[in-house]
Structure formats: C-alpha cells, structure tokens
Short mmCIF file of C-alpha atoms and ligand atoms in Angstrom, two decimals:
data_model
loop_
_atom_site.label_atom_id
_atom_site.label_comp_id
_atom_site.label_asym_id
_atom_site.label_seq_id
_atom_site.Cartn_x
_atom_site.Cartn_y
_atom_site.Cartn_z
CA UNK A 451 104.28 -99.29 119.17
CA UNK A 452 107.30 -99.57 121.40
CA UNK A 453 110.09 -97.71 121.05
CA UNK A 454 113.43 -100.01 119.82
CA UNK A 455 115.81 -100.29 122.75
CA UNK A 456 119.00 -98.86 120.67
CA UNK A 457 116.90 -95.73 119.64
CA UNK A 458 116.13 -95.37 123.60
CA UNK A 459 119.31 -96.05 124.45
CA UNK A 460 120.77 -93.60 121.28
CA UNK A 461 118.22 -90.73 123.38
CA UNK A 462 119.19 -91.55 126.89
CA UNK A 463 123.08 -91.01 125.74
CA UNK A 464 122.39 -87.66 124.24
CA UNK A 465 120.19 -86.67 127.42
CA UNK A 466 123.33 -87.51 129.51
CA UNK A 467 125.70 -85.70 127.02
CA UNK A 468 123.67 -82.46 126.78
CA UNK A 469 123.61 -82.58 130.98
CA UNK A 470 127.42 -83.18 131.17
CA UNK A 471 127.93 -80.95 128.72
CA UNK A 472 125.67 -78.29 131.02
CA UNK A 473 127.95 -79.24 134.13
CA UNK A 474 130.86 -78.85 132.34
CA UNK A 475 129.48 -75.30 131.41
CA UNK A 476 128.51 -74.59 134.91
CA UNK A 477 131.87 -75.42 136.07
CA UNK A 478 133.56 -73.21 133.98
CA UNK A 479 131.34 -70.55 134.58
CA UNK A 480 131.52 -70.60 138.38
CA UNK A 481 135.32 -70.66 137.93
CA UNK A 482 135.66 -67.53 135.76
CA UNK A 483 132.65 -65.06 136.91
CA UNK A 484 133.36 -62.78 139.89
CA UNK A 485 132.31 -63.79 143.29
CA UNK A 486 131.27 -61.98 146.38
CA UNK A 487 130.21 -62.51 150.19
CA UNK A 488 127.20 -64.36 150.36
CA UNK A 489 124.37 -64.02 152.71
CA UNK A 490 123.56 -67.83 153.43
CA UNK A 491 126.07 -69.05 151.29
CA UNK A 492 130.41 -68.71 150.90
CA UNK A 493 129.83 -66.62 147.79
CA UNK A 494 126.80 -65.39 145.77
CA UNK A 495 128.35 -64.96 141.74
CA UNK A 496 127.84 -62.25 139.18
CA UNK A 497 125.59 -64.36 136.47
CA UNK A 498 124.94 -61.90 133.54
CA UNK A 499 124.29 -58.55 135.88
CA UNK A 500 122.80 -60.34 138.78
CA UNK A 501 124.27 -62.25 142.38
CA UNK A 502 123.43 -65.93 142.41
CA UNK A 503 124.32 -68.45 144.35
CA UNK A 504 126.10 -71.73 142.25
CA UNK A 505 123.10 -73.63 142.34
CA UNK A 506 120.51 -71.59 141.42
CA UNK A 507 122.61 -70.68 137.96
CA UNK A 508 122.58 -74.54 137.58
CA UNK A 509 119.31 -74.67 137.63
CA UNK A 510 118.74 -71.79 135.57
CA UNK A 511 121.02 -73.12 133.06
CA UNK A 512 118.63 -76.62 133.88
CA UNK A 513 115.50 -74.57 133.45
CA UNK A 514 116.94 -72.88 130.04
CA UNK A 515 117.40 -76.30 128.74
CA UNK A 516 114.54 -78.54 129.93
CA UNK A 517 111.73 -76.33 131.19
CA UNK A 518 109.12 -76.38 128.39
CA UNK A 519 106.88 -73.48 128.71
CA UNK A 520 103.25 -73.25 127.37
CA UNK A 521 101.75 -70.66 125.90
CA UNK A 522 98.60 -70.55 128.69
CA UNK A 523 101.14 -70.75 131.71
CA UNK A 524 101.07 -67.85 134.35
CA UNK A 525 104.17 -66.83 136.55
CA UNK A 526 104.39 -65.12 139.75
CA UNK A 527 108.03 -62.72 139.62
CA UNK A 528 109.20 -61.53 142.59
CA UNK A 529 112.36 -60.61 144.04
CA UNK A 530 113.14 -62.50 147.51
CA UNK A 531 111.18 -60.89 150.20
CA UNK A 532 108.58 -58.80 148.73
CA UNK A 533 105.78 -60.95 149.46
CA UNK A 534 105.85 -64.28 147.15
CA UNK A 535 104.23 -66.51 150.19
CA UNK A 536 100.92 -63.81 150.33
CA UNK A 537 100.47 -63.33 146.27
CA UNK A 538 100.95 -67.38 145.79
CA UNK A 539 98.40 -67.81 148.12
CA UNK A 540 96.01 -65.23 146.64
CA UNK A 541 96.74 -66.48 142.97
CA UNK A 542 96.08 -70.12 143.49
CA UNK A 543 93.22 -69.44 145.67
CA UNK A 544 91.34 -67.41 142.57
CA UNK A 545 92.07 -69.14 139.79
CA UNK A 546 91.24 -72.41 141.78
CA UNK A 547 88.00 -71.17 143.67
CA UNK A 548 85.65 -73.30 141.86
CA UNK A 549 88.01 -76.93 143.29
CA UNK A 550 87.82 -76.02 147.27
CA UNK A 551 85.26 -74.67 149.66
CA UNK A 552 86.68 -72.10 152.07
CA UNK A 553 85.60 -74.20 155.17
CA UNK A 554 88.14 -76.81 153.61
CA UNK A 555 90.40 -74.94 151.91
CA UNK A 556 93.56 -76.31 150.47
CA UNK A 557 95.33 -73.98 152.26
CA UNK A 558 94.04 -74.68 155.66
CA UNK A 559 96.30 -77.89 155.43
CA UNK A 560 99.33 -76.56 152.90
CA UNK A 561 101.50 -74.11 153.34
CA UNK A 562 101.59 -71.36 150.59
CA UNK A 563 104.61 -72.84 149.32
CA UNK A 564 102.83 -76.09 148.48
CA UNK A 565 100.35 -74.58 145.67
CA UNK A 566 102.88 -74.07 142.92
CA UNK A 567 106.32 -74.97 141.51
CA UNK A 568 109.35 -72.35 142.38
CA UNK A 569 111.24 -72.76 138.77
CA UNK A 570 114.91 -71.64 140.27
CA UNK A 571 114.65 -75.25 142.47
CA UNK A 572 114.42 -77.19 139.27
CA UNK A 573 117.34 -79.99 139.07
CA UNK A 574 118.16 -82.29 136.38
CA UNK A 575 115.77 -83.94 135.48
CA UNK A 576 113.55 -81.64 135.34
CA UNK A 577 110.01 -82.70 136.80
CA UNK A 578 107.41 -83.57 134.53
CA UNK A 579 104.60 -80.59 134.91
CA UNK A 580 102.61 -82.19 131.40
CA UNK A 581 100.18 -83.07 133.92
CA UNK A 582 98.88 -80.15 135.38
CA UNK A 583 95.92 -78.34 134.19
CA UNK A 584 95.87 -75.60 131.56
CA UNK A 585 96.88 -72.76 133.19
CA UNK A 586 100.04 -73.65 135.17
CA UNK A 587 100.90 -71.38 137.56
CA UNK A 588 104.90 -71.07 138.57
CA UNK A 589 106.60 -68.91 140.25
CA UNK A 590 109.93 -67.77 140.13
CA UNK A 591 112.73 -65.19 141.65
CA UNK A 592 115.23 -64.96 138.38
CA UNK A 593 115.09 -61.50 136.99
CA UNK A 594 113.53 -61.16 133.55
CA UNK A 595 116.95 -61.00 131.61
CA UNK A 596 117.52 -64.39 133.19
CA UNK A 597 114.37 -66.32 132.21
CA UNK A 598 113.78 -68.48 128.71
CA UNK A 599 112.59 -66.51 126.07
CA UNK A 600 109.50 -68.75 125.91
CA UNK A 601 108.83 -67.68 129.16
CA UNK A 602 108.86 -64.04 128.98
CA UNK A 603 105.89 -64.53 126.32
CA UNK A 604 104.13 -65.97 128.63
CA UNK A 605 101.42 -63.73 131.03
CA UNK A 606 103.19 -62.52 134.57
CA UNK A 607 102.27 -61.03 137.20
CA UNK A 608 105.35 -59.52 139.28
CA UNK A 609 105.37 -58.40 142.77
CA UNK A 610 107.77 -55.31 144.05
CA UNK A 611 107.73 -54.53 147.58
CA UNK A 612 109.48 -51.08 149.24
CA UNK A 613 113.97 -51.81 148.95
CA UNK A 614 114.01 -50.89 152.65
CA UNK A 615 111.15 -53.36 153.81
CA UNK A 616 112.90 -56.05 151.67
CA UNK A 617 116.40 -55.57 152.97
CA UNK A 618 115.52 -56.03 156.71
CA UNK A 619 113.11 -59.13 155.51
CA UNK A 620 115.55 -60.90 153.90
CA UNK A 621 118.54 -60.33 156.77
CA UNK A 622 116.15 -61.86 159.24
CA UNK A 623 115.47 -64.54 157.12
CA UNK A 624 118.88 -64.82 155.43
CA UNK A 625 120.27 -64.76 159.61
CA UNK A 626 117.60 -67.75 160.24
CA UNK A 627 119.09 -69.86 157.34
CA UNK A 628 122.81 -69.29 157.04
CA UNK A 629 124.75 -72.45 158.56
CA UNK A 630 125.87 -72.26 162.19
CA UNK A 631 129.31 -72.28 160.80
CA UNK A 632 129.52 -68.92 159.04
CA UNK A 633 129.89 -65.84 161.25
CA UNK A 634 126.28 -63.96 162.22
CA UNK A 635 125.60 -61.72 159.15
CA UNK A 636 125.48 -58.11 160.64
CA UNK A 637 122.98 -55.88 159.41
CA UNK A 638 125.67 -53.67 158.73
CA UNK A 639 127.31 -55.90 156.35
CA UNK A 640 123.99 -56.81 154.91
CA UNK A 641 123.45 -53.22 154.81
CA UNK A 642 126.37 -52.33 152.68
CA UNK A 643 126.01 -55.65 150.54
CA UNK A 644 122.42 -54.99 149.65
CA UNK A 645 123.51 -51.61 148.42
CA UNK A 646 126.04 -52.65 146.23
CA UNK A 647 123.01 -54.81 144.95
CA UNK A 648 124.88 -57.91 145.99
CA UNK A 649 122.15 -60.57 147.74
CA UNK A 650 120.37 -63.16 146.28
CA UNK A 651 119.08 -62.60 142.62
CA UNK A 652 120.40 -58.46 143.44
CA UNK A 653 120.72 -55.93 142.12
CA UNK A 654 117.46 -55.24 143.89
CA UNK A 655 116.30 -52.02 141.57
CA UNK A 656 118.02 -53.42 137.74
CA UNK A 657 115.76 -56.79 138.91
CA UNK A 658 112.75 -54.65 139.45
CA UNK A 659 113.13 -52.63 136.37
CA UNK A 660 113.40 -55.72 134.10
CA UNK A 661 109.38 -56.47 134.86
CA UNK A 662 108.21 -52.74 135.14
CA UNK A 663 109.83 -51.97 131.72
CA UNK A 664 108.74 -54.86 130.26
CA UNK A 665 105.08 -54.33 131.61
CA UNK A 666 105.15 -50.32 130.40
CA UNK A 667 105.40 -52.27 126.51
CA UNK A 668 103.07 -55.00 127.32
CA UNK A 669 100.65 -54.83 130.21
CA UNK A 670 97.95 -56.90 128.71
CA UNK A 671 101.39 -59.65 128.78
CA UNK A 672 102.73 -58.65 132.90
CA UNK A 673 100.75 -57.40 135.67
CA UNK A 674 102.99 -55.19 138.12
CA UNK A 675 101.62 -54.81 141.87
CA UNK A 676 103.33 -53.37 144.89
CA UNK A 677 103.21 -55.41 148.00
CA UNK A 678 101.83 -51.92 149.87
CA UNK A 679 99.23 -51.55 146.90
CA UNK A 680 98.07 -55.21 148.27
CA UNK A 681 98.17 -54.53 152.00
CA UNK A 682 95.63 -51.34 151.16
CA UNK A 683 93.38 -52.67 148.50
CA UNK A 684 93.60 -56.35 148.75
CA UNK A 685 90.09 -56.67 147.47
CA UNK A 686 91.31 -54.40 144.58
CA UNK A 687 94.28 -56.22 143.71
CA UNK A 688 92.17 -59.75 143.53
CA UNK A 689 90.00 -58.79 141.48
CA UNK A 690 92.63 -57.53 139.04
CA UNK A 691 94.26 -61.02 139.46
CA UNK A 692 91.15 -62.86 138.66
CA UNK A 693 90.67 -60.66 135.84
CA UNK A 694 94.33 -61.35 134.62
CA UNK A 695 94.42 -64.83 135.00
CA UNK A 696 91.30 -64.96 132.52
CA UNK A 697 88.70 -65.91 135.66
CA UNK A 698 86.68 -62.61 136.26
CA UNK A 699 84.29 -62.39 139.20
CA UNK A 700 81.03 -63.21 138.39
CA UNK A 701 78.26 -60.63 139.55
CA UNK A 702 76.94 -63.34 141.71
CA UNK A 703 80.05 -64.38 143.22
CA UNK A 704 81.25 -60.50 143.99
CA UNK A 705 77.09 -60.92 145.89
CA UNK A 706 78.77 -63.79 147.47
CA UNK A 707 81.28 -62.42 149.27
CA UNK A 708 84.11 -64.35 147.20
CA UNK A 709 86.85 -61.55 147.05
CA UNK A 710 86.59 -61.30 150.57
CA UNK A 711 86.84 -64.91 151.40
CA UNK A 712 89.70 -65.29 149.50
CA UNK A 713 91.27 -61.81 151.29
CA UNK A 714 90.46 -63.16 154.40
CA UNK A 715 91.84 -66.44 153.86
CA UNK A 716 94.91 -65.11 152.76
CA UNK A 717 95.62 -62.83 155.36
CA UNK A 718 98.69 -62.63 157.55
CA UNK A 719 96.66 -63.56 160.41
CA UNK A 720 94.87 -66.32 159.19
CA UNK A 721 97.64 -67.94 157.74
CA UNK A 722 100.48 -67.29 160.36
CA UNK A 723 98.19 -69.11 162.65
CA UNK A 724 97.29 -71.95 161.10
CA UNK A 725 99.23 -75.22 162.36
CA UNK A 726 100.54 -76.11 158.95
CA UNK A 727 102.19 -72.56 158.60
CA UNK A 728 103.94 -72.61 162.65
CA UNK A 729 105.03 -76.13 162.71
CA UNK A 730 104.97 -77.19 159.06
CA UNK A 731 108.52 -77.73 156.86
CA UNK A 732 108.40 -76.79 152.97
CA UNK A 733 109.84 -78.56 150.83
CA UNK A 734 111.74 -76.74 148.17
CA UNK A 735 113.20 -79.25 144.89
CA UNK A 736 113.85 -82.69 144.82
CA UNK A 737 116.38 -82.48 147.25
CA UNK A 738 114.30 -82.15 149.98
CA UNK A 739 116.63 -82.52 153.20
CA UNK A 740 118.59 -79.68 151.75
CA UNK A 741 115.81 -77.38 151.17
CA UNK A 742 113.78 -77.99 153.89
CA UNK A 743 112.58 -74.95 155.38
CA UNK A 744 110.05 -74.14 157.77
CA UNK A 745 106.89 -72.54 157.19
CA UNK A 746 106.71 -69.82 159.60
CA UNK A 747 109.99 -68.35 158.68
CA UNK A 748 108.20 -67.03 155.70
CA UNK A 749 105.48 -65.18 158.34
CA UNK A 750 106.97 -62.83 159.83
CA UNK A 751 105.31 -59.33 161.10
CA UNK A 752 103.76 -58.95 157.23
CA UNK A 753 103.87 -54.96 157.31
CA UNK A 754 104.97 -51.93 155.55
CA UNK A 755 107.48 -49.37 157.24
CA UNK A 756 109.42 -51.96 159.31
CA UNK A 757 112.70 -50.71 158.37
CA UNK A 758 112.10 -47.53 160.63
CA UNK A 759 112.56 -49.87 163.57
CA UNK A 760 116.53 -51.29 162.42
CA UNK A 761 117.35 -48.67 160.04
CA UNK A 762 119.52 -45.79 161.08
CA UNK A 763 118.57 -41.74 159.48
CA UNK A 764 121.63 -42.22 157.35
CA UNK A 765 120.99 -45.68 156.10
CA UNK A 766 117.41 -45.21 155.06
CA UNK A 767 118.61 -41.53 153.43
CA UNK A 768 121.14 -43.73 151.45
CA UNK A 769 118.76 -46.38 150.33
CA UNK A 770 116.40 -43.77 149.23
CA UNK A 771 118.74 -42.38 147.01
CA UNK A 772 120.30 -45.27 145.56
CA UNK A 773 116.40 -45.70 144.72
CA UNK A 774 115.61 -42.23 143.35
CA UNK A 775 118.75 -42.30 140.92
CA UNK A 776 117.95 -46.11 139.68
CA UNK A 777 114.57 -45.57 139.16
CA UNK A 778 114.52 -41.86 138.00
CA UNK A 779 113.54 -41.90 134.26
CA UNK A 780 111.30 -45.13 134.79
CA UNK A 781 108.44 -43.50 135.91
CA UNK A 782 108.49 -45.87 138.98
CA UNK A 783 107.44 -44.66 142.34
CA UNK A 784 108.36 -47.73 144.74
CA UNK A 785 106.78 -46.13 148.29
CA UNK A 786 103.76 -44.03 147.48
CA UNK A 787 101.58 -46.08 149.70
CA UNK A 788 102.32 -45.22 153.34
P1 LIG B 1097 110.24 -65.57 149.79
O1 LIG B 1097 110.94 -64.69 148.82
O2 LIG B 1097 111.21 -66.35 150.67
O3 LIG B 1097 109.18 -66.44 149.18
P2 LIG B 1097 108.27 -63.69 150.54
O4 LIG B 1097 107.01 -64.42 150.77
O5 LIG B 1097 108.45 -63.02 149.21
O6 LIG B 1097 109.50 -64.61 150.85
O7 LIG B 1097 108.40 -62.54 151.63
C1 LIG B 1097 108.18 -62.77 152.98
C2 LIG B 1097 107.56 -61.50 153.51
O8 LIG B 1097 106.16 -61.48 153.23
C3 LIG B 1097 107.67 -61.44 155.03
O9 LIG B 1097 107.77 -60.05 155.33
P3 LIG B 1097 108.39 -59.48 156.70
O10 LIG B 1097 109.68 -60.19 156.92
O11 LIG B 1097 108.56 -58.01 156.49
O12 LIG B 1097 107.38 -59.78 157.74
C4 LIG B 1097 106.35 -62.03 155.46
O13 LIG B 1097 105.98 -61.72 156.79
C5 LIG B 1097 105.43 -61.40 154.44
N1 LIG B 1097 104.16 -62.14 154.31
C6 LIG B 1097 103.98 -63.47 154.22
N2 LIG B 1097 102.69 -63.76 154.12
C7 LIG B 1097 102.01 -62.59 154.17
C8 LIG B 1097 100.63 -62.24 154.13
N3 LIG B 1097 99.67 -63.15 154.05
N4 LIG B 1097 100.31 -60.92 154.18
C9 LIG B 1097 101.27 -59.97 154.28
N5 LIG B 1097 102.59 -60.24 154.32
C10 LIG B 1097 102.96 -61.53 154.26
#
C-alpha cells in the first residue's frame, strides 16, 4: 500500500515544525543560560547542572526527541577522558567474538571509534539505527540527568577514571583540538576551570555520581568500573562485561584463551600501534569535516598516576579534596587502585 502524497506531505510538515520548533528552543536556551570559558570552544553553557558546548545540547535536545531506544540496547557512560576508546574496544570485541577471528579482527583495520555510535554527535535527522542487531551498543558522554528516560532503563555500563588522571588527559587533548585562533589553554586555567567543574559535560564528580547512585539501586540495570580496576584486572573486568552484556564465557572458550585474546587485542600497545590508530581520522556525526579527528590523539601514554608528572603538591592536595567532600557520603572511593 503506498502511502497518499498529502498524508506524506501532512508528516514531513510536522517533522519540520517539531525541528524548528527545537531550534527555536535551542536558541533561546543558549541565549538565557550562563556561559563560561570553554576549553576548545568560545564558551561551554550551564545545561541543567552541567557545561556543554551549544551543539552538543542540540543534539541532546535532537537525541531527546528522535532517538528511539530499545529495551535490549547497551550503553557505554563515560565522562571525557576516562577511557571510552579502551572499554569500546573491549565491549564490541565480546559481545561480537563469535563475527571476527582475532587474526582478522575488525579492529585491526578500525579504529575504536568506528565500532559504535557516540549518541551526543546525533544531528537532525537522526540516523536510522533499526538496522542493527539486537543488542545495540552506544555510547555516550551526557551525564545520567541528561539522558531520555527510555534510556536510563536501559542496561549501562559506565566507566570512571581517577579526576586527576582525567584533568591532565583532557588538557592535552582539549590543547590538540582547540582552533589555532584561541589563545593556548594553560594548564593553570584548565586547572582552575576543571575545579569549578566547568569542562566538557563537568562537573566531573555530580557526573560521576549520577551512574554510581543510580547503579547502588540497580546494579543488575548499570555496571560501574574504574579505568584503574581495568588496567589491573583486565581479564576480570571482561569477563564481568561478557557476563553483563548477556554473553558469558563458555568453559571451553575461557580453555581457549578468549579473555586473553580479547585483553591482548585491546591493549594500549596493540592498538596505539596499529596503522589505522597512528595515521587513521575518525569520523564523529554526519558532519564529518567538522569532526574529524585523528585516531592517535585518543592514545596517548594509557596509564594511571600521570598527573604526578604536571601537577603541582598544592594542586593535586586541592583536587583531592574537592573529591573527598563530593564524594563523601557516596560510599565512592575513586583511587584505591595504585
Ligand atoms: P574520549 O573521551 O575522547 O573518548 P577516552 O578514550 O575516554 O577519550 O580517554 C582517552 C584516554 O584513554 C587516554 O588517556 P591518557 O591521556 O592519560 O593517556 C588514552 O591514552 C587512554 N587509552 C586509550 N586506549 C587505551 C587502552 N587500550 N588502554 C589504556 N588506556 C587507553
């Protein structure tokens, strides 16, 4: 049966009303919501509690409106920094070890970027994910607060990573990506910023909090793992992610050596090195000349404790307590590991 052309045309005009209607909204918003410096960006703006830039509140307002969750999809959470690239790689590489032999890996050939959808890049319109195979896996950086409630029913596994680590990853990569035409971003500055909790998606602690408490009511529903938990016990942790994502380890394939392929594959060193991930560009969106951005600016050194190498006695000491009085009736211990 086709569809009449005035009902299409009746559909299309709503489609472009509703997304005027959202621009309109976005407009507005960015006009009357406080702004501060950003790190790649003019500004980053206060969006219900957290520091966005404009268009990643378009597209979450895009995602709100358009992105139809199912009930059997699987995010990744993480805030910027804390080791998305590593988990993405471990997560697709489980729950898709049955489609690719490790001696022809999908990986060997795509950057870790490649295996599944960030969310926050969605534009209007939205791309059509109806396609993939039961479960999707997305990932995304919006604190929980921030995603659809559809979404937050959905299972997730979120990844924290030590404040300290995370600030000096994300000024190095922040530095490598802010136009020519700002000023250099001193670590001071990014210093201060970070502690105000103003940097992409920031506050850093109220965005970690959002998962943990969530996963303290519902951990059969969000799997929390630290980043150092992962660099100690990665055989540990991918197990727990197989189990999570409904694909336990067989007896014969733990006989196998499986979890340690997929470690191995997955490591810093094996990835950093591959062509794809030194010369390779990903592709972030639809708007790909804007979001270009190459691979091996998400490789970096891939270890714990960094921070003692930029950050001054006083800076860590501050850091550390910003931390302890954030996260003090959570029962969260961020840097137990080293
Ligand atoms: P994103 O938020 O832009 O996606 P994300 O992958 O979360 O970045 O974090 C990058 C950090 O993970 C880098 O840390 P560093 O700056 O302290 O070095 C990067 O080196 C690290 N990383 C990437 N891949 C791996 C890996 N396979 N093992 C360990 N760490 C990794």
């Amino acid at each position: 049966m086709s569809t009449s052309p005035s009902l299409t045309t009746t559909q299309e005009s709503k489609e472009d009303a509703d997304y005027n209607k959202l621009c309109e909204d976005h407009n507005h918003l960015i006009e009357t919501i406080p702004k501060r410096n950003g790190w790649k960006e003019q500004h980053l703006y206060n969006y219900n509690g957290f520091w966005l830039n404009p268009h990643i509140i378009k597209n979450n307002l895009v995602v709100h409106t358009y992105f139809k969750s199912q009930s059997t999809d699987i995010f990744l959470a993480s805030f910027m920094k804390s080791g998305t690239t590593w988990l993405k790689a471990l997560m697709f590489s489980t729950l898709n070890r049955h489609l690719y032999s490790f001696s022809d890996h999908f990986l060997l050939h795509h950057g870790p970027h490649s295996t599944f959808p960030l969310l926050d890049f969605e534009t209007h319109p939205i791309t059509d994910f109806t396609q993939l195979p039961a479960p999707r896996l997305f990932a995304t950086h919006f604190p929980r607060t921030l995603l659809p409630p559809l979404i937050t029913s959905c299972k997730i596994v979120y990844l924290c990573r030590e404040p300290k680590d995370v600030l000096i990853s994300k000024w190095h990569f922040m530095c490598k990506l802010r136009p020519k035409d700002m000023p250099p971003l001193s670590l001071e500055e990014a210093f201060e910023l970070f502690c105000a909790g103003i940097s992409d998606y920031g506050p850093f602690w109220e965005h970690v909090l959002s998962y943990w408490r969530a996963s303290l009511e519902n951990p059969e529903k969000i799997l929390f793992l630290k980043y150092e938990e992962v660099k100690k016990q990665p055989e540990v942790v991918v197990r727990k992610l197989a189990a999570f994502m409904g694909k336990p380890f067989t007896a014969e394939e733990v006989e196998k050596g499986v979890v340690e392929k997929i470690v191995e594959l997955c490591s810093f060193g094996n990835l950093s090195n591959l062509e794809v991930n030194k010369n390779g560009v990903e592709k972030f969106g639809k708007v790909a000349a804007e979001l270009g951005v190459d691979n091996r600016q998400f490789f970096r050194k891939g270890e714990t404790g960094d921070w003692k190498i930029y950050l001054s006695e006083e800076m860590s000491q501050r850091i550390d307590g910003i931390t302890h009085d954030k996260l003090k009736d959570s029962g969260l211990i961020i840097d137990p590991w080293y």
